[in-house]
Amino acid sequence: MQWAISVDHKKLAMMYIGAGLIFFLVGGIEAAFMRLQLAQAGNEIVDPATFNQLFTMHGTTMVFLVGMPILLGFGNYLIPLMVGARDMAFPRLNAFGFWLFIFGGLLLYFSYVGADGLYGAGTAPDVGWFAYAPLTSRTFSRGNSTDYWILGILVSGFGSMTTAINFIATILCMRCPGMKLMRMPMIAWMMLVVAFLVLVAIPILTAAQSMLLFDRTLGAHFFDPETQGSAILWQHLFWFFGHPEVYILILPAFGFVSEIMPTFSRKVIFGYPLMVAATVGIGFISLGVWAHHMFVVGLGPVLDSFFGATTFLISVPTGIKIFNWLGTMWGGRLQFTTPMLFVTGFVAMFVIGGLTGIMLATVPMDWQLSDSYFVVGHFHYVLFGGTVFGIFGALFYWFPKATGRMLNERLGKWTFWLLFIGFTLTFMPMHVSGALGMPRRIYTYEVDRGWEIWNLISSIGVPVQMAGVAIFLWNVVRSLRKGEVAGDDPWDAWTLEWSTTSPPPDWNFDRIPTCTSARPLWDRKHPEDPDAHYE
Amino acid sequence: MIDLIDLSSTLANLVSNTVLALQDAATSTATSTAAAATTLVEPVVEQRELTGDFWLPQASSTLAPATDFAFHAITWLSYVFFFAITFVLVYLTWKYRQRGTEVKYDADAPVHNTPLEVGWTVIPLLLVIAIFFMGFKGYLDLSTPPKNAYEINVTAAQWSWNFKYPNGATSNNLVVPAGQPVKLVMRSNDVLHSLFIPDFRVKQDVVPGRYSYLWFQADEPTGIVPEDQMPTTATGHYLFCTEYCGTDHSNMHRKVFVLNEEDFKEWEETQARWLDEVPDEELYSIAGPKLYLRCSNCHSIDGSAGTGPSWGNQTSGSIAGLGTLWTRASEGTSPIDGGTRDNGGSTLADYIGPGKLYETPEDYIRESIYNPGALLVSGYGPNMPHFKGQLNDRAIDAIIGMMKQLDQFDAKGRFVGKAAN
């Protein structure tokens, strides 16, 4: 009950992350069924209608009910502690946003029992996570599963918007004395940019979904080509949300890397000003790349080349980040704890995701690779090898702060290596099967197409990953009861959250801290050589 | 489901296929020319040649080599970047790993380096500009069909493709002339689809409410096989739908056959006339099964439930046990719920008969093919594409004839004659 009525940013954050992890297991099980079905040619483990529901629910769950809440949860936990505030700017709005997310997620999953699907075929939504019109119209999507999809995401989207408002207000208005913008932890910068992207992108999705709801229930014709509506309009609106969304999911993970890597390199982050500039640059450019999801639609040379060019452009600030992380390691004293392993793995995996992104941005190549398994491989390298590895790094890094106990390092390393190997087994072969022509979202395939071996390897990776996640869950349960007691500052880190107790009191700090440089705790620990001297 | 025996047999197959492909490569030119010449006499079923490289399937259109060059160039550049970055990463993790347990700091460790930072901003920028222009050139070639291109109209619908040739011939598989640019003019009857031929490196969405184009030129003839041999043939190139389009998206794949000019002309002529040449008394048994191929994705014959009502005696749903489609129509037993011409009747009997909406059951069936949304059987949606302009009266006669004598066909719609049952 204390939790249900709480407006404390730390409790809300832990509920965000806990709920996100539960949805992560659900989405993972959905994916496991898909890989089981695709392990061999001609399998009949699930029927096509069920398979269509599985990939729709997997995608929707992972983006809206796992990625968003976990990352917003970390933002919620860390922002007040890192900028030296007692809570978020609007604690009650914060609780409101959290409960909207929970209700949205439950509404979506209620469709499994409460809705009719396409052609009466099933219950859960089965229109794909980007729900292209006109498959979503009343004509082709009978019953009300698509309405559940619309309403579930619409409701949780309002939650994300309130959280973004809170982030911006807290970061801009509630920093402790002395914390200038250019002294903020990198993660605060990332979250600030993310919050602005949420405020620009999510309302577009909400608007598009409302229009779709009008089409379906009130007889409007926004997306109905039969009556002068446009199927392409949905794609523009969806991806105008959808591409910034990708950066909403990856920038906080960049933030985790930018905090964890310096701590375990025993060095300040390399090129802080350029990092900030690259982050803001990514924020702006990410609003102008959406139609690279639509190269096969036939938008014409002007639009295709414009969006191809902006997509290449965004790879430059992203590359800067990679090089700056390498620069952070350069000359450091690297400690390979579990969080450090995860963020190092993140850098290598994200490079692959970025390079395949460049391949997809080259329009003629996109015409071979688009909508194939190559794309599936590409975005899992970004969102799993990137975001999920970042999240695991963050979980291991801040778990001691939130609970007062350390996670077990030995189990943690098992988790890392199992996830790393399983992940590579599953997603690397998808690039090959995709380039060989395997379309995405097919529920089965025939033997003579040369895709079998790649699909088999992909499926073999799944139990390996599941073992890694199982060990992680065991680690959490075990460490909560008898993990090593963490103390205030187990990693000898430099940001303000480590200056208070673990777990922090409801009011965070007994006295509001002051900040003399980008590493306030360093200055306190090393009065003989404070960073403040170099600013 | 995953066992090592399957893995090893898959590996063995892979090896033997590769050997076969290498053997075939030497003789491929000779055999494929011979194959094309004999095409129309008897179907040629040849082993599919896996002559592509590790990344890409065989390159079978004139523009494919250019796309492949760009693909390989950018892939190699990516290898270089990936291995360089990974090398640096591994080197740094090794060189600067902490030795011992004492935490030390190197006060002189670099935290900023302007030339380096400018370098890793500007060099990638120049590289992506270069890649952009390389891609742009290929883009222009791929998106500009030559003026003399042979035009084929493509209609996509849930979940079938229909190809219509200038002389009026239609087909379910795409058949194209070799050595001549071909332009596909594509439209969709219902939702988004996307036409993808991996061997040609072409893909284009098919969008309801607008036309889209795609062009290619294939020089190597492949031979052709009749449609009823489709599931087993290795001849021809794959054609997939790559935009998710509903329940049976996975099955919306066909073949592309390339014929040399003479064979193509002959095929086109035969294909345009075939229905007229079938004797009247054999219309239902010869033409029926060929036409049924397009219906078979949604309508079963053996009574199993599908996206549309079965032609046979369905075992489940609102029409369970009411008899074959013809029985249901002639006795008027199908329950009706919805449709543009639904006027409140509960079964077909309220719509068929003298003075009612349809005079005869045949009228009802023809209307259901031309305007499928008119009356909907309970539990089914208005999803069936219409076939107006694609099936003439003779084709409708063949289909109705087949429906009336369904006991002479097996579960896959093949004619087995009266004796078999």
Coordinates of N, CA and C in Angstrom, one line a residue, chain A residues 36 39-40 45 48-49 52 55 118-119 126-128 130 132-135 139-140 142 225 232 235 266-271 274 296-298 300-301 304-305 308-309 312-313 315-316 320 322-324 326 329-336 344 348 351-352 355 358-359 362-371 431-432 435-437 439-444 446 448-449 451-454 456 460 492 494 522 526, chain B residues 1-2 6-7 10-11 14 48 50 53-57 67 70-71 74-75 78 81-82 85 88-89 92-93 96-98 103-106 109-113 116-117 120-121 124-125 128 131-132 135-136 138-140 142-143 158-159 189-192 194 196-198 201-205 207-210 212 231 233-234 238 240-250 253 307 376 379-383:
Chain A
L36 N 11.1 -20.8 -32.0 CA 10.8 -22.2 -32.0 C 10.1 -22.6 -33.3
A39 N 12.6 -22.4 -36.3 CA 13.9 -23.1 -36.2 C 14.1 -24.0 -37.4
Q40 N 13.0 -24.6 -37.9 CA 13.1 -25.4 -39.1 C 12.1 -25.0 -40.1
I45 N 4.4 -25.4 -35.3 CA 4.2 -25.3 -33.8 C 3.1 -24.3 -33.5
P48 N -0.5 -19.5 -38.4 CA -0.1 -18.2 -38.9 C -0.7 -17.1 -38.0
A49 N -2.0 -17.2 -37.7 CA -2.7 -16.2 -36.9 C -2.0 -15.9 -35.6
N52 N 1.3 -14.1 -36.1 CA 1.1 -12.7 -36.3 C 0.8 -11.9 -35.0
F55 N 4.3 -11.6 -33.1 CA 5.3 -10.6 -33.4 C 4.7 -9.2 -33.2
L118 N -8.3 -10.2 -36.4 CA -8.5 -10.2 -37.8 C -9.3 -11.5 -38.2
Y119 N -10.4 -11.3 -38.9 CA -11.1 -12.4 -39.5 C -11.6 -13.3 -38.4
D126 N -3.0 -8.1 -34.1 CA -2.2 -8.9 -35.1 C -1.9 -8.0 -36.3
V127 N -1.7 -6.7 -36.1 CA -1.5 -5.9 -37.2 C 0.0 -5.4 -37.3
G128 N 0.9 -6.0 -36.5 CA 2.3 -5.5 -36.5 C 2.4 -4.3 -35.6
F130 N 4.0 -1.6 -36.1 CA 3.7 -0.3 -36.6 C 2.4 -0.2 -37.4
Y132 N 0.4 -0.8 -40.0 CA 0.2 0.0 -41.2 C -1.2 0.0 -41.7
A133 N -1.7 1.2 -42.0 CA -3.0 1.3 -42.7 C -2.8 0.8 -44.1
P134 N -3.9 0.3 -44.8 CA -5.2 0.2 -44.3 C -5.5 -1.2 -43.6
L135 N -4.5 -2.0 -43.3 CA -4.8 -3.3 -42.6 C -5.5 -3.1 -41.3
T139 N -12.5 -2.7 -42.2 CA -12.7 -3.8 -43.2 C -11.8 -4.9 -43.0
F140 N -10.5 -4.7 -42.8 CA -9.5 -5.7 -42.8 C -9.2 -6.2 -41.3
R142 N -11.3 -6.8 -38.3 CA -12.6 -6.8 -37.7 C -12.4 -7.1 -36.2
P225 N -7.8 4.5 -48.4 CA -7.6 4.9 -49.8 C -8.9 4.8 -50.7
I232 N -0.4 6.2 -47.0 CA 1.0 6.7 -46.8 C 1.0 7.7 -45.6
Q235 N 2.0 6.1 -42.5 CA 3.4 5.8 -42.4 C 4.2 7.0 -42.0
R266 N 38.5 4.8 -14.2 CA 39.1 5.8 -13.2 C 39.6 7.0 -13.9
K267 N 38.7 7.6 -14.8 CA 39.1 8.8 -15.6 C 37.8 9.6 -15.9
V268 N 37.9 10.8 -16.1 CA 36.7 11.6 -16.5 C 36.4 11.2 -18.0
I269 N 35.2 11.5 -18.4 CA 34.8 11.1 -19.7 C 35.6 12.0 -20.7
F270 N 35.9 11.3 -21.8 CA 36.8 12.0 -22.8 C 35.9 13.0 -23.6
G271 N 36.4 14.2 -23.8 CA 35.7 15.2 -24.6 C 34.3 15.5 -24.2
L274 N 32.2 17.9 -26.6 CA 31.8 17.3 -27.9 C 30.7 16.3 -27.7
V296 N 11.1 2.0 -49.8 CA 10.4 1.1 -50.8 C 9.0 1.5 -51.1
V297 N 8.5 2.6 -50.5 CA 7.2 3.1 -50.8 C 7.1 3.7 -52.2
G298 N 8.2 4.3 -52.6 CA 8.2 5.0 -53.9 C 7.8 6.5 -53.7
G300 N 9.8 9.0 -54.4 CA 10.4 9.8 -55.5 C 11.8 10.2 -55.0
P301 N 12.6 10.6 -56.0 CA 14.1 10.9 -55.8 C 14.3 12.0 -54.8
D304 N 13.6 10.7 -51.2 CA 14.4 9.5 -50.9 C 15.9 10.0 -50.6
S305 N 16.3 10.9 -51.5 CA 17.7 11.3 -51.3 C 17.9 12.2 -50.1
G308 N 17.9 9.9 -47.2 CA 19.1 9.1 -47.2 C 20.3 10.0 -46.6
A309 N 20.3 11.3 -47.1 CA 21.4 12.1 -46.7 C 21.4 12.4 -45.2
F312 N 22.6 9.5 -43.2 CA 24.1 9.4 -43.2 C 24.6 10.4 -42.2
L313 N 24.0 11.6 -42.2 CA 24.5 12.7 -41.3 C 24.4 12.3 -39.8
S315 N 24.8 9.6 -38.5 CA 25.8 8.6 -38.1 C 27.1 9.3 -37.6
V316 N 27.3 10.6 -38.0 CA 28.5 11.3 -37.6 C 28.5 11.5 -36.1
I320 N 30.9 9.9 -33.2 CA 31.7 10.7 -32.2 C 31.6 10.0 -30.8
I322 N 31.0 6.9 -30.0 CA 31.8 5.7 -29.9 C 33.3 6.0 -29.7
F323 N 33.8 7.0 -30.5 CA 35.2 7.3 -30.4 C 35.5 7.9 -29.0
N324 N 34.6 8.7 -28.5 CA 34.8 9.3 -27.2 C 34.9 8.3 -26.1
L326 N 35.9 5.2 -26.5 CA 37.3 4.6 -26.6 C 38.3 5.5 -26.0
M329 N 38.6 5.2 -22.3 CA 39.4 4.0 -21.9 C 40.9 4.3 -22.0
W330 N 41.2 5.1 -23.0 CA 42.6 5.4 -23.3 C 43.4 6.0 -22.1
G331 N 44.4 5.3 -21.6 CA 45.2 5.7 -20.5 C 44.5 5.6 -19.2
G332 N 43.4 4.9 -19.1 CA 42.7 4.7 -17.8 C 43.3 3.5 -17.0
R333 N 42.6 3.2 -16.0 CA 42.9 2.0 -15.2 C 41.6 1.2 -15.1
L334 N 41.5 0.3 -16.1 CA 40.2 -0.3 -16.4 C 39.8 -1.5 -15.4
Q335 N 38.7 -1.4 -14.7 CA 38.3 -2.4 -13.8 C 37.1 -3.2 -14.5
F336 N 37.3 -4.5 -14.8 CA 36.2 -5.1 -15.5 C 35.2 -5.8 -14.5
T344 N 31.1 -2.3 -22.2 CA 32.1 -2.5 -23.2 C 31.5 -3.4 -24.4
A348 N 30.8 -2.5 -28.7 CA 31.1 -3.4 -29.8 C 29.8 -3.7 -30.6
V351 N 28.3 -0.7 -32.5 CA 29.1 -0.4 -33.8 C 28.5 -1.2 -34.9
I352 N 28.2 -2.5 -34.7 CA 27.6 -3.3 -35.7 C 26.2 -2.8 -36.1
L355 N 26.7 0.3 -38.2 CA 27.2 0.1 -39.6 C 26.1 -0.5 -40.5
I358 N 24.0 2.2 -41.7 CA 24.5 2.9 -42.9 C 24.2 2.1 -44.2
M359 N 24.4 0.8 -44.1 CA 24.1 -0.1 -45.3 C 22.6 0.1 -45.7
T362 N 21.6 3.4 -47.6 CA 22.0 3.5 -49.0 C 20.8 2.9 -49.8
V363 N 20.1 3.8 -50.5 CA 18.8 3.4 -51.0 C 18.8 2.1 -51.9
P364 N 19.7 2.0 -52.9 CA 19.6 0.7 -53.7 C 19.8 -0.5 -52.8
M365 N 20.7 -0.4 -51.8 CA 20.9 -1.6 -50.9 C 19.6 -1.8 -50.1
D366 N 19.0 -0.7 -49.7 CA 17.8 -0.8 -48.9 C 16.7 -1.6 -49.7
W367 N 16.7 -1.5 -51.1 CA 15.8 -2.2 -51.9 C 16.0 -3.7 -51.9
Q368 N 17.2 -4.1 -51.5 CA 17.4 -5.5 -51.3 C 17.1 -5.9 -49.9
L369 N 17.4 -5.0 -48.9 CA 17.4 -5.4 -47.5 C 16.2 -5.1 -46.7
S370 N 15.5 -4.0 -47.2 CA 14.3 -3.5 -46.4 C 13.3 -4.6 -46.3
D371 N 12.6 -4.6 -45.1 CA 11.6 -5.6 -44.8 C 12.1 -7.1 -44.9
H431 N 21.3 -11.3 -40.4 CA 21.8 -10.5 -41.5 C 22.0 -11.3 -42.7
V432 N 22.4 -12.5 -42.6 CA 22.7 -13.4 -43.8 C 21.4 -13.8 -44.4
A435 N 19.8 -10.9 -46.2 CA 20.4 -10.5 -47.5 C 20.1 -11.6 -48.5
L436 N 19.9 -12.9 -48.1 CA 19.6 -13.9 -49.0 C 18.1 -13.8 -49.5
G437 N 17.3 -12.9 -48.8 CA 16.0 -12.7 -49.3 C 14.9 -13.1 -48.4
P439 N 12.0 -12.7 -46.2 CA 11.1 -11.5 -45.7 C 10.9 -11.7 -44.2
R440 N 10.7 -10.5 -43.5 CA 10.4 -10.6 -42.1 C 8.9 -10.9 -42.0
R441 N 8.5 -11.3 -40.8 CA 7.1 -11.6 -40.5 C 6.4 -12.7 -41.2
I442 N 7.2 -13.6 -41.8 CA 6.6 -14.8 -42.3 C 6.6 -15.9 -41.2
Y443 N 5.6 -16.7 -41.2 CA 5.5 -17.6 -40.1 C 6.2 -19.0 -40.4
T444 N 6.4 -19.2 -41.7 CA 7.2 -20.4 -42.0 C 7.8 -20.2 -43.4
E446 N 9.9 -22.6 -46.9 CA 10.1 -23.9 -47.5 C 11.6 -24.2 -47.5
D448 N 13.8 -25.2 -49.7 CA 14.9 -25.0 -50.7 C 15.4 -23.6 -50.9
R449 N 15.3 -22.8 -49.8 CA 15.7 -21.4 -50.0 C 17.0 -21.0 -49.5
W451 N 17.9 -20.8 -46.3 CA 17.8 -20.0 -45.1 C 17.8 -20.9 -43.9
E452 N 17.8 -22.2 -44.1 CA 17.5 -23.1 -42.9 C 18.6 -23.0 -41.9
I453 N 19.9 -23.1 -42.3 CA 20.9 -23.2 -41.3 C 21.0 -21.9 -40.4
W454 N 20.7 -20.8 -41.1 CA 20.8 -19.5 -40.4 C 19.7 -19.4 -39.4
L456 N 18.2 -21.9 -37.9 CA 18.5 -22.9 -36.9 C 19.5 -22.3 -35.8
I460 N 18.9 -21.5 -31.8 CA 19.8 -22.1 -30.8 C 20.2 -21.0 -29.8
D492 N 33.4 3.7 -5.7 CA 34.3 4.9 -5.7 C 34.0 5.8 -6.8
W494 N 31.8 9.3 -8.7 CA 32.0 10.8 -8.5 C 30.7 11.6 -8.6
W522 N 34.5 13.7 -6.6 CA 36.0 13.7 -6.7 C 36.6 14.9 -5.9
H526 N 39.2 14.3 -3.1 CA 40.6 14.7 -3.4 C 40.7 16.2 -3.3
Chain B
M1 N 12.6 -30.4 -30.8 CA 12.4 -29.7 -32.0 C 13.8 -29.4 -32.6
I2 N 14.7 -29.1 -31.7 CA 16.1 -28.8 -32.2 C 16.9 -30.0 -31.9
D6 N 19.1 -33.3 -37.0 CA 18.7 -32.3 -38.0 C 19.8 -31.3 -38.4
L7 N 20.5 -30.9 -37.4 CA 21.6 -29.9 -37.6 C 22.6 -30.5 -38.6
T10 N 21.2 -31.0 -42.0 CA 21.2 -29.7 -42.7 C 22.5 -29.3 -43.2
L11 N 23.5 -29.5 -42.4 CA 24.9 -29.2 -42.8 C 25.3 -30.0 -44.0
L14 N 23.7 -28.8 -47.1 CA 24.4 -27.5 -47.5 C 25.6 -27.9 -48.3
R48 N 17.6 -26.0 -58.5 CA 17.9 -24.5 -58.4 C 19.4 -24.4 -58.1
L50 N 22.3 -22.6 -56.6 CA 22.7 -21.6 -55.5 C 24.0 -21.0 -55.8
D53 N 26.8 -15.6 -53.7 CA 27.9 -15.7 -52.7 C 27.4 -15.8 -51.3
F54 N 28.3 -15.6 -50.3 CA 27.9 -15.8 -49.0 C 26.7 -14.9 -48.6
W55 N 26.8 -13.7 -49.0 CA 25.8 -12.7 -48.5 C 24.6 -12.7 -49.4
L56 N 24.8 -12.8 -50.7 CA 23.6 -12.5 -51.6 C 23.3 -13.7 -52.5
P57 N 22.0 -13.8 -52.8 CA 21.6 -14.9 -53.8 C 22.1 -14.6 -55.2
T67 N 24.3 -3.1 -57.9 CA 23.9 -3.1 -56.5 C 24.8 -4.0 -55.7
A70 N 28.0 -2.1 -54.9 CA 27.8 -1.2 -53.8 C 27.7 -2.0 -52.5
F71 N 27.0 -3.0 -52.5 CA 26.8 -3.8 -51.3 C 28.1 -4.3 -50.7
I74 N 30.4 -1.4 -49.5 CA 30.0 -0.8 -48.2 C 30.2 -1.9 -47.1
T75 N 30.0 -3.2 -47.4 CA 30.2 -4.2 -46.4 C 31.7 -4.3 -46.0
S78 N 32.5 -1.5 -43.9 CA 32.0 -1.8 -42.5 C 32.9 -2.8 -41.8
F81 N 35.9 -0.8 -40.5 CA 35.5 0.0 -39.3 C 35.3 -0.9 -38.1
F82 N 34.5 -1.9 -38.3 CA 34.2 -2.8 -37.2 C 35.5 -3.4 -36.6
I85 N 37.7 -0.7 -34.9 CA 37.2 -0.3 -33.6 C 37.3 -1.4 -32.6
V88 N 40.9 -1.7 -31.5 CA 41.3 -0.6 -30.5 C 40.7 -0.9 -29.2
L89 N 39.4 -1.4 -29.2 CA 38.7 -1.7 -27.9 C 39.4 -2.8 -27.2
L92 N 42.8 -1.5 -25.9 CA 42.7 -0.7 -24.7 C 42.3 -1.5 -23.5
T93 N 41.4 -2.4 -23.7 CA 41.0 -3.2 -22.5 C 42.2 -4.0 -22.0
Y96 N 45.2 -1.2 -20.7 CA 44.9 -0.4 -19.5 C 44.2 -1.1 -18.5
R97 N 44.1 -2.4 -18.5 CA 43.4 -3.1 -17.5 C 44.1 -2.9 -16.2
Q98 N 43.3 -2.9 -15.1 CA 43.9 -2.7 -13.8 C 44.6 -3.9 -13.3
V103 N 43.5 0.6 -6.4 CA 42.9 1.5 -7.4 C 43.9 2.7 -7.5
K104 N 44.3 2.9 -8.8 CA 45.3 3.9 -9.0 C 44.7 4.9 -10.1
Y105 N 45.2 6.1 -10.1 CA 44.8 7.1 -11.1 C 46.1 7.5 -11.8
D106 N 45.9 7.7 -13.1 CA 47.0 8.3 -13.9 C 46.6 9.8 -14.1
A109 N 46.5 11.0 -17.7 CA 45.7 10.4 -18.8 C 44.9 11.4 -19.6
P110 N 44.9 11.2 -20.9 CA 44.3 12.2 -21.8 C 42.8 12.3 -21.6
V111 N 42.2 13.5 -21.5 CA 40.8 13.7 -21.3 C 40.2 14.5 -22.5
H112 N 41.1 14.9 -23.4 CA 40.6 15.8 -24.5 C 41.7 15.8 -25.5
N113 N 41.4 15.9 -26.8 CA 42.4 15.9 -27.8 C 41.8 16.5 -29.1
L116 N 42.4 14.9 -32.7 CA 41.7 13.6 -32.7 C 40.2 13.8 -32.9
E117 N 39.6 14.7 -32.0 CA 38.2 14.8 -32.1 C 37.7 15.4 -33.4
W120 N 37.9 12.5 -35.9 CA 36.8 11.5 -36.0 C 35.4 12.1 -36.2
T121 N 35.4 13.4 -36.4 CA 34.1 14.0 -36.8 C 34.2 14.2 -38.3
P124 N 34.6 10.5 -40.9 CA 33.4 9.8 -41.1 C 32.4 10.6 -42.0
L125 N 32.4 11.9 -41.8 CA 31.5 12.8 -42.5 C 31.8 12.7 -44.0
V128 N 30.8 9.2 -45.4 CA 29.3 9.0 -45.6 C 28.9 9.8 -46.8
I131 N 29.7 7.6 -49.7 CA 28.8 6.5 -49.8 C 27.4 7.0 -50.4
F132 N 27.0 8.1 -49.9 CA 25.7 8.7 -50.3 C 25.7 8.8 -51.9
G135 N 25.5 5.5 -53.6 CA 24.1 5.0 -53.6 C 23.2 5.7 -54.5
F136 N 23.4 7.0 -54.6 CA 22.5 7.9 -55.3 C 22.5 7.5 -56.8
G138 N 23.3 4.5 -58.1 CA 22.5 3.3 -58.3 C 21.0 3.5 -58.2
Y139 N 20.7 4.4 -57.3 CA 19.2 4.8 -57.1 C 18.6 5.3 -58.4
L140 N 19.3 6.2 -59.1 CA 18.8 6.7 -60.3 C 18.6 5.7 -61.4
L142 N 18.2 2.5 -60.9 CA 17.1 1.5 -60.5 C 15.7 2.1 -60.6
S143 N 15.7 3.4 -60.5 CA 14.3 4.0 -60.5 C 13.9 4.6 -61.8
Q158 N -5.0 -9.7 -51.0 CA -4.8 -10.7 -49.9 C -5.2 -12.1 -50.5
W159 N -4.5 -13.1 -50.7 CA -3.1 -13.2 -50.6 C -2.6 -13.8 -51.9
N189 N -5.4 -4.2 -54.4 CA -6.9 -4.3 -54.3 C -7.3 -4.0 -52.9
D190 N -6.4 -4.2 -51.9 CA -6.9 -4.0 -50.5 C -5.8 -3.3 -49.7
V191 N -4.9 -4.0 -49.1 CA -3.9 -3.4 -48.2 C -2.6 -3.3 -48.8
L192 N -1.6 -2.8 -48.0 CA -0.2 -2.7 -48.5 C 0.4 -4.1 -48.8
S194 N 4.2 -5.8 -50.9 CA 5.5 -5.3 -51.4 C 6.0 -6.5 -52.3
F196 N 8.9 -8.4 -54.1 CA 10.4 -8.5 -53.9 C 10.9 -9.7 -54.6
I197 N 11.8 -9.5 -55.5 CA 12.5 -10.6 -56.2 C 14.0 -10.6 -55.8
P198 N 14.4 -11.4 -54.8 CA 15.8 -11.3 -54.3 C 16.8 -11.4 -55.4
R201 N 17.3 -8.2 -57.1 CA 17.6 -7.1 -56.2 C 16.6 -6.0 -56.4
V202 N 15.4 -6.3 -56.6 CA 14.3 -5.3 -56.7 C 13.2 -5.5 -55.7
K203 N 12.7 -4.4 -55.2 CA 11.6 -4.5 -54.2 C 10.8 -3.2 -54.3
Q204 N 9.5 -3.2 -54.3 CA 8.7 -2.0 -54.3 C 7.4 -2.3 -53.6
D205 N 7.0 -1.3 -52.8 CA 5.7 -1.5 -52.1 C 4.6 -1.4 -53.2
V207 N 0.8 -0.1 -53.2 CA 0.1 0.7 -52.2 C -1.4 0.9 -52.7
P208 N -2.4 0.6 -51.9 CA -3.7 0.9 -52.4 C -3.9 2.3 -52.6
G209 N -4.6 2.6 -53.7 CA -4.9 4.0 -54.0 C -3.9 4.7 -54.9
R210 N -2.8 4.1 -55.2 CA -1.9 4.7 -56.2 C -1.1 3.6 -56.9
S212 N 2.4 2.0 -58.4 CA 3.8 2.1 -58.2 C 4.5 1.3 -59.3
P231 N 4.4 -26.2 -56.1 CA 5.1 -26.3 -54.8 C 6.4 -27.1 -54.8
T233 N 8.6 -27.3 -57.5 CA 9.6 -26.9 -58.6 C 10.8 -26.1 -58.0
A234 N 11.9 -26.3 -58.6 CA 13.1 -25.5 -58.2 C 13.4 -24.5 -59.3
Y238 N 12.4 -16.7 -57.0 CA 11.4 -16.5 -56.0 C 10.8 -15.1 -56.1
F240 N 8.5 -12.7 -53.5 CA 7.8 -12.7 -52.2 C 7.0 -11.4 -52.0
C241 N 6.0 -11.5 -51.1 CA 5.4 -10.3 -50.5 C 6.2 -10.0 -49.3
T242 N 6.8 -8.8 -49.2 CA 7.6 -8.5 -48.0 C 6.9 -7.4 -47.1
E243 N 5.7 -7.0 -47.4 CA 5.0 -6.1 -46.5 C 3.9 -6.9 -45.8
Y244 N 3.9 -6.9 -44.5 CA 3.0 -7.7 -43.8 C 1.5 -7.3 -44.2
C245 N 0.7 -8.3 -44.6 CA -0.6 -8.0 -45.2 C -1.7 -8.8 -44.6
G246 N -1.5 -9.4 -43.5 CA -2.6 -10.1 -42.8 C -2.3 -11.6 -42.7
T247 N -3.3 -12.4 -42.3 CA -3.1 -13.7 -41.8 C -2.2 -14.6 -42.7
D248 N -2.4 -14.6 -44.0 CA -1.7 -15.5 -44.9 C -0.5 -14.9 -45.6
H249 N 0.0 -13.8 -45.0 CA 1.2 -13.1 -45.6 C 2.3 -14.1 -46.0
S250 N 2.6 -15.1 -45.2 CA 3.7 -16.0 -45.4 C 3.5 -16.8 -46.7
H253 N 3.7 -16.0 -51.9 CA 4.9 -16.0 -52.7 C 4.7 -16.7 -54.0
T307 N -9.8 -18.7 -44.4 CA -10.2 -17.3 -44.3 C -11.5 -17.1 -44.9
L376 N -22.5 -11.2 -46.9 CA -21.4 -11.9 -46.2 C -22.0 -13.1 -45.4
G379 N -19.9 -14.7 -39.8 CA -18.6 -15.0 -39.2 C -17.5 -14.7 -40.2
Y380 N -17.8 -14.2 -41.4 CA -16.7 -13.8 -42.4 C -16.8 -12.4 -42.7
G381 N -15.6 -11.8 -43.0 CA -15.5 -10.4 -43.3 C -15.5 -10.1 -44.8
P382 N -15.5 -8.8 -45.2 CA -15.5 -8.4 -46.6 C -14.1 -8.4 -47.1
N383 N -13.3 -9.5 -46.9 CA -11.9 -9.5 -47.3 C -11.6 -10.0 -48.7

